[in-house]
Amino acid sequence: MGVIKKLPVYAERIPGGSIITTTLESILHHGQASSLWYLLFGTACCAIELMCTGAARYDFDRLGMIFRASPRQSDLIIAAGTITKKMAPRLRRLYDQMAEPRYVIAMGGCTIKGGPFYYDTYAVEKGIEHIVPVDVYVPGCPPRPESLLEGCLTLQKKIKQQKMSDWQN
Amino acid sequence: MTHDELRAYVADKFGDKLTLLDTGRAEPMYEVKLSDLHDVAESLRKDETLQFDYLCNLGGTDTGERLEVHYQLASIYKNNRIDFKVMLTDDKPSVPTVQDIWPAANWYEREMWELYGINVEGHNNLTRFLLPDDWDQGHPMRKDWDAPDFIRLPEFKG
């Protein structure tokens, strides 16, 4: 909440109080962190918790997070559920279709390391970090909505700590 | 028709083509020879008294010694169930298709073909079904299957 917190301070210093000055970096990252639109992407039971987090009781919209049905409009992909080897290229394709800056949250044990499907499986990808770069890991099987909200707040913190000078990378 | 009547009727009609297996269940389970498989399946479907018109399930088993293919049938009209299976000991296991009798067998046979490597003669579309299209690591439901990233569950010692 960088800009909002500083708003009275900035406003007081300026005669009339109708103009706000800030750095481009902080206003940009505030905007990015406060409107993380996430892709509708649920592949297993974690998606149920994701839906619950988006619904009225936990209300993702408080963080400015709204689901989008198209990767072109999304900033964030919450990989909710088991990613099989057949699904992995599709996940990569969706990630590639998203406009930068783009972020990934790995939700649940399956996306972190295969979860309950770690042993004796021929079909499940053991961790999605082989497919897409992950920003935040949210452990649990499945994680409760509180955990997911915590993960999203962590991602917001991470976005606000970015520097524009890092953009070349 | 009770289970006992069904057993008696099948024993009378098919004789030694269907061998009753002892499974401990009420529904009868039979073993059929590979050479008789298609004829027996067709008779079970077309017989006026049996009318097994519904193929509930078709799948493979790897017992470690041999491969088995099991067929689970039901009759909507007569409210009966019957199972039979065929044992495959050949190096190149192969069964005739039954999709001309029950069209539902098409997908089951594709799945069985790719997971167990049991060839299906006469199948019209033996292509990848559940595994990725570019899969090249063999038949994962075989007991002796292995892959570089395949991790077996360690034995628990209490």
Short mmCIF file of C-alpha atoms in Angstrom, two decimals:
data_model
loop_
_atom_site.label_atom_id
_atom_site.label_comp_id
_atom_site.label_asym_id
_atom_site.label_seq_id
_atom_site.Cartn_x
_atom_site.Cartn_y
_atom_site.Cartn_z
CA MET A 1 0.00 0.00 0.00
CA GLY A 2 2.99 2.28 -0.69
CA VAL A 3 1.31 5.21 -2.36
CA ILE A 4 -1.89 5.19 -0.33
CA LYS A 5 0.06 5.29 2.95
CA LYS A 6 2.19 8.17 1.78
CA LEU A 7 -0.72 10.02 0.22
CA PRO A 8 -1.42 12.46 3.13
CA VAL A 9 2.29 13.29 3.38
CA TYR A 10 2.68 14.03 -0.30
CA ALA A 11 -0.60 15.89 -0.49
CA GLU A 12 0.15 18.14 2.48
CA ARG A 13 3.46 19.32 1.07
CA ILE A 14 1.89 20.56 -2.12
CA PRO A 15 -0.04 23.83 -2.04
CA GLY A 16 -3.69 23.14 -2.75
CA GLY A 17 -3.13 19.40 -2.34
CA SER A 18 -4.47 18.51 -5.74
CA ILE A 19 -1.22 17.19 -7.24
CA ILE A 20 0.58 14.11 -5.96
CA THR A 21 4.22 13.46 -6.70
CA THR A 22 5.78 10.04 -6.47
CA THR A 23 8.43 8.00 -8.21
CA LEU A 24 7.53 6.17 -11.36
CA GLU A 25 8.90 2.99 -9.84
CA SER A 26 6.67 2.98 -6.78
CA ILE A 27 3.48 3.91 -8.62
CA LEU A 28 4.15 1.28 -11.27
CA HIS A 29 4.85 -1.49 -8.80
CA HIS A 30 1.90 -0.44 -6.69
CA GLY A 31 -0.26 -0.77 -9.76
CA GLN A 32 1.19 -4.13 -10.71
CA ALA A 33 0.90 -5.59 -7.25
CA SER A 34 -2.65 -4.35 -6.72
CA SER A 35 -4.16 -5.71 -9.90
CA LEU A 36 -2.86 -9.22 -10.21
CA TRP A 37 -5.33 -10.80 -12.59
CA TYR A 38 -4.95 -14.51 -12.47
CA LEU A 39 -5.63 -17.10 -15.13
CA LEU A 40 -8.46 -19.57 -14.66
CA PHE A 41 -6.26 -22.62 -14.46
CA GLY A 42 -7.22 -25.45 -12.12
CA THR A 43 -6.25 -29.04 -12.79
CA ALA A 44 -7.20 -30.85 -9.57
CA CYS A 45 -8.60 -30.45 -6.06
CA CYS A 46 -6.48 -27.32 -5.35
CA ALA A 47 -8.77 -25.56 -7.81
CA ILE A 48 -11.63 -26.03 -5.34
CA GLU A 49 -9.67 -24.09 -2.72
CA LEU A 50 -8.77 -21.54 -5.37
CA MET A 51 -12.47 -21.08 -6.16
CA CYS A 52 -13.22 -20.79 -2.46
CA THR A 53 -10.55 -18.11 -2.12
CA GLY A 54 -12.09 -16.23 -5.00
CA ALA A 55 -15.62 -16.49 -3.59
CA ALA A 56 -17.34 -14.29 -1.04
CA ARG A 57 -15.94 -15.61 2.24
CA TYR A 58 -12.25 -15.00 1.47
CA ASP A 59 -12.72 -12.60 -1.43
CA PHE A 60 -9.63 -12.41 -3.60
CA ASP A 61 -10.95 -9.15 -5.00
CA ARG A 62 -9.75 -7.37 -1.85
CA LEU A 63 -6.23 -7.77 -3.24
CA GLY A 64 -7.33 -6.61 -6.66
CA MET A 65 -7.24 -10.16 -7.96
CA ILE A 66 -9.85 -11.07 -10.54
CA PHE A 67 -9.86 -14.21 -12.62
CA ARG A 68 -9.46 -13.92 -16.36
CA ALA A 69 -10.35 -16.62 -18.82
CA SER A 70 -7.60 -15.67 -21.27
CA PRO A 71 -3.83 -15.82 -20.74
CA ARG A 72 -3.51 -12.61 -22.80
CA GLN A 73 -5.25 -10.67 -20.04
CA SER A 74 -3.55 -12.39 -17.10
CA ASP A 75 -0.58 -11.34 -15.02
CA LEU A 76 -0.44 -14.39 -12.81
CA ILE A 77 -0.91 -18.09 -13.25
CA ILE A 78 -1.83 -20.00 -10.12
CA ALA A 79 -0.96 -23.61 -10.97
CA ALA A 80 -3.65 -25.24 -8.84
CA GLY A 81 -3.39 -29.01 -9.01
CA THR A 82 -1.49 -31.95 -10.38
CA ILE A 83 0.34 -31.28 -13.63
CA THR A 84 0.65 -34.46 -15.65
CA LYS A 85 3.24 -34.99 -18.33
CA LYS A 86 0.51 -34.60 -20.90
CA MET A 87 -0.59 -31.28 -19.36
CA ALA A 88 2.94 -29.86 -19.00
CA PRO A 89 3.32 -28.57 -22.59
CA ARG A 90 -0.11 -26.94 -22.31
CA LEU A 91 0.93 -25.13 -19.11
CA ARG A 92 4.09 -23.90 -20.82
CA ARG A 93 2.06 -22.73 -23.79
CA LEU A 94 -0.34 -20.77 -21.57
CA TYR A 95 2.61 -19.23 -19.75
CA ASP A 96 4.20 -18.21 -23.03
CA GLN A 97 0.96 -16.59 -24.16
CA MET A 98 0.86 -14.28 -21.14
CA ALA A 99 2.20 -10.74 -21.51
CA GLU A 100 5.14 -9.73 -19.34
CA PRO A 101 5.51 -9.07 -16.47
CA ARG A 102 4.09 -12.45 -15.54
CA TYR A 103 4.22 -14.43 -12.34
CA VAL A 104 3.64 -18.02 -11.27
CA ILE A 105 2.38 -19.37 -7.96
CA ALA A 106 2.85 -23.11 -7.45
CA MET A 107 -0.12 -24.11 -5.30
CA GLY A 108 -0.12 -27.41 -3.44
CA GLY A 109 2.21 -30.36 -3.04
CA CYS A 110 1.71 -31.70 -6.57
CA THR A 111 3.09 -28.62 -8.27
CA ILE A 112 5.97 -28.37 -5.82
CA LYS A 113 7.36 -31.91 -5.99
CA GLY A 114 4.66 -34.27 -7.24
CA GLY A 115 2.88 -34.48 -3.88
CA PRO A 116 1.14 -37.81 -3.26
CA PHE A 117 2.09 -38.87 -6.78
CA TYR A 118 5.83 -38.77 -6.13
CA TYR A 119 6.21 -42.55 -6.01
CA ASP A 120 5.09 -45.18 -8.51
CA THR A 121 3.84 -42.83 -11.18
CA TYR A 122 4.48 -42.65 -14.88
CA ALA A 123 2.16 -39.76 -15.58
CA VAL A 124 2.78 -36.92 -13.12
CA GLU A 125 5.38 -34.18 -13.56
CA LYS A 126 7.37 -33.94 -10.33
CA GLY A 127 7.34 -30.20 -9.78
CA ILE A 128 6.45 -27.47 -12.25
CA GLU A 129 9.78 -25.68 -11.87
CA HIS A 130 10.92 -27.91 -14.74
CA ILE A 131 8.30 -26.26 -16.94
CA VAL A 132 7.86 -22.62 -15.85
CA PRO A 133 9.79 -20.35 -13.44
CA VAL A 134 7.99 -20.23 -10.09
CA ASP A 135 7.83 -17.09 -7.93
CA VAL A 136 6.00 -18.33 -4.85
CA TYR A 137 5.43 -21.85 -3.53
CA VAL A 138 2.32 -22.46 -1.42
CA PRO A 139 2.57 -25.86 0.32
CA GLY A 140 -0.42 -27.89 1.47
CA CYS A 141 -2.61 -30.68 0.19
CA PRO A 142 -4.57 -28.69 -0.70
CA PRO A 143 -3.57 -25.38 0.96
CA ARG A 144 -6.32 -23.59 2.82
CA PRO A 145 -7.49 -20.26 1.37
CA GLU A 146 -5.54 -18.47 4.12
CA SER A 147 -2.34 -20.06 2.83
CA LEU A 148 -3.09 -19.00 -0.71
CA LEU A 149 -3.85 -15.45 0.42
CA GLU A 150 -0.55 -15.43 2.29
CA GLY A 151 1.16 -16.61 -0.88
CA CYS A 152 -0.43 -13.82 -2.88
CA LEU A 153 0.58 -11.22 -0.30
CA THR A 154 4.13 -12.60 -0.49
CA LEU A 155 4.04 -12.21 -4.25
CA GLN A 156 2.82 -8.61 -3.88
CA LYS A 157 5.71 -7.92 -1.55
CA LYS A 158 8.08 -9.45 -4.06
CA ILE A 159 6.70 -7.31 -6.88
CA LYS A 160 7.07 -4.13 -4.83
CA GLN A 161 10.71 -4.93 -4.14
CA GLN A 162 11.51 -5.10 -7.83
CA LYS A 163 13.76 -2.46 -9.36
CA MET A 164 13.25 -0.98 -12.80
CA SER A 165 16.97 -1.44 -13.36
CA ASP A 166 16.41 -5.23 -13.22
CA TRP A 167 14.11 -5.13 -16.20
CA GLN A 168 16.73 -5.98 -18.77
CA ASN A 169 16.90 -9.43 -17.28
CA MET B 1 -32.34 -65.53 -13.71
CA THR B 2 -30.38 -66.24 -10.54
CA HIS B 3 -26.62 -66.66 -10.48
CA ASP B 4 -26.98 -70.45 -10.19
CA GLU B 5 -29.34 -70.58 -13.15
CA LEU B 6 -26.93 -68.41 -15.10
CA ARG B 7 -24.04 -70.75 -14.29
CA ALA B 8 -26.10 -73.77 -15.31
CA TYR B 9 -27.20 -72.15 -18.57
CA VAL B 10 -23.67 -71.05 -19.47
CA ALA B 11 -22.24 -74.50 -18.63
CA ASP B 12 -24.91 -76.10 -20.81
CA LYS B 13 -24.48 -73.78 -23.77
CA PHE B 14 -20.72 -73.20 -23.87
CA GLY B 15 -19.42 -76.43 -22.35
CA ASP B 16 -15.64 -76.39 -22.02
CA LYS B 17 -15.23 -73.14 -23.92
CA LEU B 18 -15.82 -71.24 -20.68
CA THR B 19 -14.07 -72.54 -17.55
CA LEU B 20 -15.49 -71.31 -14.26
CA LEU B 21 -12.90 -69.66 -12.01
CA ASP B 22 -13.24 -69.66 -8.23
CA THR B 23 -13.33 -65.99 -7.21
CA GLY B 24 -15.52 -66.28 -4.12
CA ARG B 25 -18.02 -63.83 -5.58
CA ALA B 26 -21.66 -64.34 -6.53
CA GLU B 27 -21.17 -63.23 -10.14
CA PRO B 28 -19.48 -65.94 -12.19
CA MET B 29 -16.00 -65.35 -13.66
CA TYR B 30 -14.86 -67.53 -16.52
CA GLU B 31 -11.65 -68.21 -18.35
CA VAL B 32 -11.79 -68.39 -22.10
CA LYS B 33 -9.20 -69.64 -24.57
CA LEU B 34 -7.74 -67.05 -26.90
CA SER B 35 -8.89 -68.96 -29.98
CA ASP B 36 -12.51 -69.02 -28.74
CA LEU B 37 -12.59 -65.42 -27.50
CA HIS B 38 -14.37 -63.70 -30.35
CA ASP B 39 -16.94 -66.46 -30.92
CA VAL B 40 -17.79 -66.69 -27.24
CA ALA B 41 -18.13 -62.91 -26.94
CA GLU B 42 -20.43 -62.80 -29.95
CA SER B 43 -22.60 -65.65 -28.61
CA LEU B 44 -22.90 -63.95 -25.21
CA ARG B 45 -24.10 -60.81 -26.97
CA LYS B 46 -26.52 -62.48 -29.37
CA ASP B 47 -27.97 -65.31 -27.27
CA GLU B 48 -31.68 -64.67 -26.69
CA THR B 49 -31.57 -65.83 -23.06
CA LEU B 50 -28.38 -63.98 -22.06
CA GLN B 51 -28.37 -60.78 -24.15
CA PHE B 52 -25.18 -59.29 -22.70
CA ASP B 53 -25.54 -56.02 -24.55
CA TYR B 54 -23.43 -53.82 -22.30
CA LEU B 55 -19.65 -53.94 -21.97
CA CYS B 56 -19.02 -52.41 -18.52
CA ASN B 57 -15.29 -52.72 -18.53
CA LEU B 58 -12.38 -54.13 -20.46
CA GLY B 59 -8.83 -54.03 -19.23
CA GLY B 60 -5.52 -55.70 -18.74
CA THR B 61 -3.68 -57.15 -15.78
CA ASP B 62 -0.01 -57.96 -15.38
CA THR B 63 0.34 -60.67 -12.76
CA GLY B 64 4.11 -60.83 -13.18
CA GLU B 65 3.92 -64.24 -14.86
CA ARG B 66 1.45 -63.51 -17.60
CA LEU B 67 -0.83 -60.87 -19.00
CA GLU B 68 -4.58 -61.15 -18.67
CA VAL B 69 -7.37 -59.34 -20.43
CA HIS B 70 -10.68 -59.24 -18.62
CA TYR B 71 -14.11 -58.43 -19.96
CA GLN B 72 -17.00 -57.45 -17.70
CA LEU B 73 -20.43 -57.71 -19.24
CA ALA B 74 -23.91 -56.80 -18.13
CA SER B 75 -27.33 -57.29 -19.60
CA ILE B 76 -29.70 -54.37 -19.38
CA TYR B 77 -32.74 -56.46 -20.35
CA LYS B 78 -32.02 -59.53 -18.25
CA ASN B 79 -30.27 -57.81 -15.33
CA ASN B 80 -27.33 -60.21 -15.29
CA ARG B 81 -23.61 -59.77 -15.00
CA ILE B 82 -20.82 -62.00 -16.19
CA ASP B 83 -17.04 -61.66 -16.32
CA PHE B 84 -14.57 -63.59 -18.37
CA LYS B 85 -10.88 -63.28 -18.99
CA VAL B 86 -8.25 -64.56 -21.33
CA MET B 87 -4.70 -65.46 -20.28
CA LEU B 88 -1.85 -64.41 -22.57
CA THR B 89 1.48 -66.19 -22.22
CA ASP B 90 2.88 -65.27 -25.62
CA ASP B 91 5.91 -62.97 -25.97
CA LYS B 92 3.92 -60.77 -28.30
CA PRO B 93 0.49 -60.72 -26.64
CA SER B 94 -2.42 -60.05 -28.93
CA VAL B 95 -6.20 -60.33 -28.72
CA PRO B 96 -8.87 -59.94 -31.40
CA THR B 97 -10.94 -56.79 -31.14
CA VAL B 98 -14.51 -56.95 -29.83
CA GLN B 99 -15.52 -53.50 -31.03
CA ASP B 100 -17.63 -55.05 -33.78
CA ILE B 101 -19.70 -56.62 -30.96
CA TRP B 102 -19.63 -53.74 -28.45
CA PRO B 103 -18.53 -50.41 -30.00
CA ALA B 104 -17.63 -49.21 -26.48
CA ALA B 105 -14.58 -51.48 -26.62
CA ASN B 106 -12.79 -49.03 -28.89
CA TRP B 107 -11.40 -46.73 -26.20
CA TYR B 108 -10.83 -49.51 -23.68
CA GLU B 109 -8.73 -51.40 -26.19
CA ARG B 110 -6.70 -48.33 -27.09
CA GLU B 111 -5.98 -47.74 -23.39
CA MET B 112 -5.06 -51.38 -22.84
CA TRP B 113 -2.84 -51.36 -25.91
CA GLU B 114 -0.78 -48.37 -24.82
CA LEU B 115 -0.53 -49.17 -21.11
CA TYR B 116 0.09 -52.93 -21.35
CA GLY B 117 1.41 -53.36 -24.87
CA ILE B 118 -1.26 -55.91 -25.75
CA ASN B 119 -1.88 -55.70 -29.46
CA VAL B 120 -5.50 -55.62 -30.62
CA GLU B 121 -6.06 -57.27 -33.98
CA GLY B 122 -8.60 -55.57 -36.17
CA HIS B 123 -8.79 -52.36 -34.14
CA ASN B 124 -9.41 -49.39 -36.41
CA ASN B 125 -7.53 -46.71 -34.47
CA LEU B 126 -4.64 -47.89 -32.30
CA THR B 127 -3.14 -44.50 -31.43
CA ARG B 128 -1.99 -42.82 -28.22
CA PHE B 129 -4.92 -42.27 -25.90
CA LEU B 130 -4.03 -41.30 -22.31
CA LEU B 131 -0.27 -40.92 -22.58
CA PRO B 132 1.37 -37.94 -24.29
CA ASP B 133 1.40 -38.11 -28.09
CA ASP B 134 5.19 -38.30 -28.24
CA TRP B 135 5.50 -41.00 -25.56
CA ASP B 136 8.40 -43.37 -26.25
CA GLN B 137 9.03 -45.04 -22.89
CA GLY B 138 7.17 -48.30 -23.40
CA HIS B 139 4.16 -49.63 -21.53
CA PRO B 140 4.02 -48.19 -18.01
CA MET B 141 1.55 -50.64 -16.45
CA ARG B 142 3.85 -53.62 -17.03
CA LYS B 143 5.43 -54.92 -13.84
CA ASP B 144 8.95 -54.71 -15.26
CA TRP B 145 8.53 -51.19 -16.59
CA ASP B 146 11.10 -48.60 -15.61
CA ALA B 147 12.01 -45.03 -16.55
CA PRO B 148 14.73 -42.58 -15.48
CA ASP B 149 12.40 -40.46 -13.32
CA PHE B 150 10.32 -43.37 -12.04
CA ILE B 151 10.70 -43.75 -8.27
CA ARG B 152 9.38 -46.87 -6.59
CA LEU B 153 7.70 -46.60 -3.22
CA PRO B 154 10.23 -47.81 -0.62
CA GLU B 155 9.13 -50.69 1.57
CA PHE B 156 8.01 -49.65 5.01
CA LYS B 157 9.56 -51.56 7.87
CA GLY B 158 7.32 -51.40 10.93
#
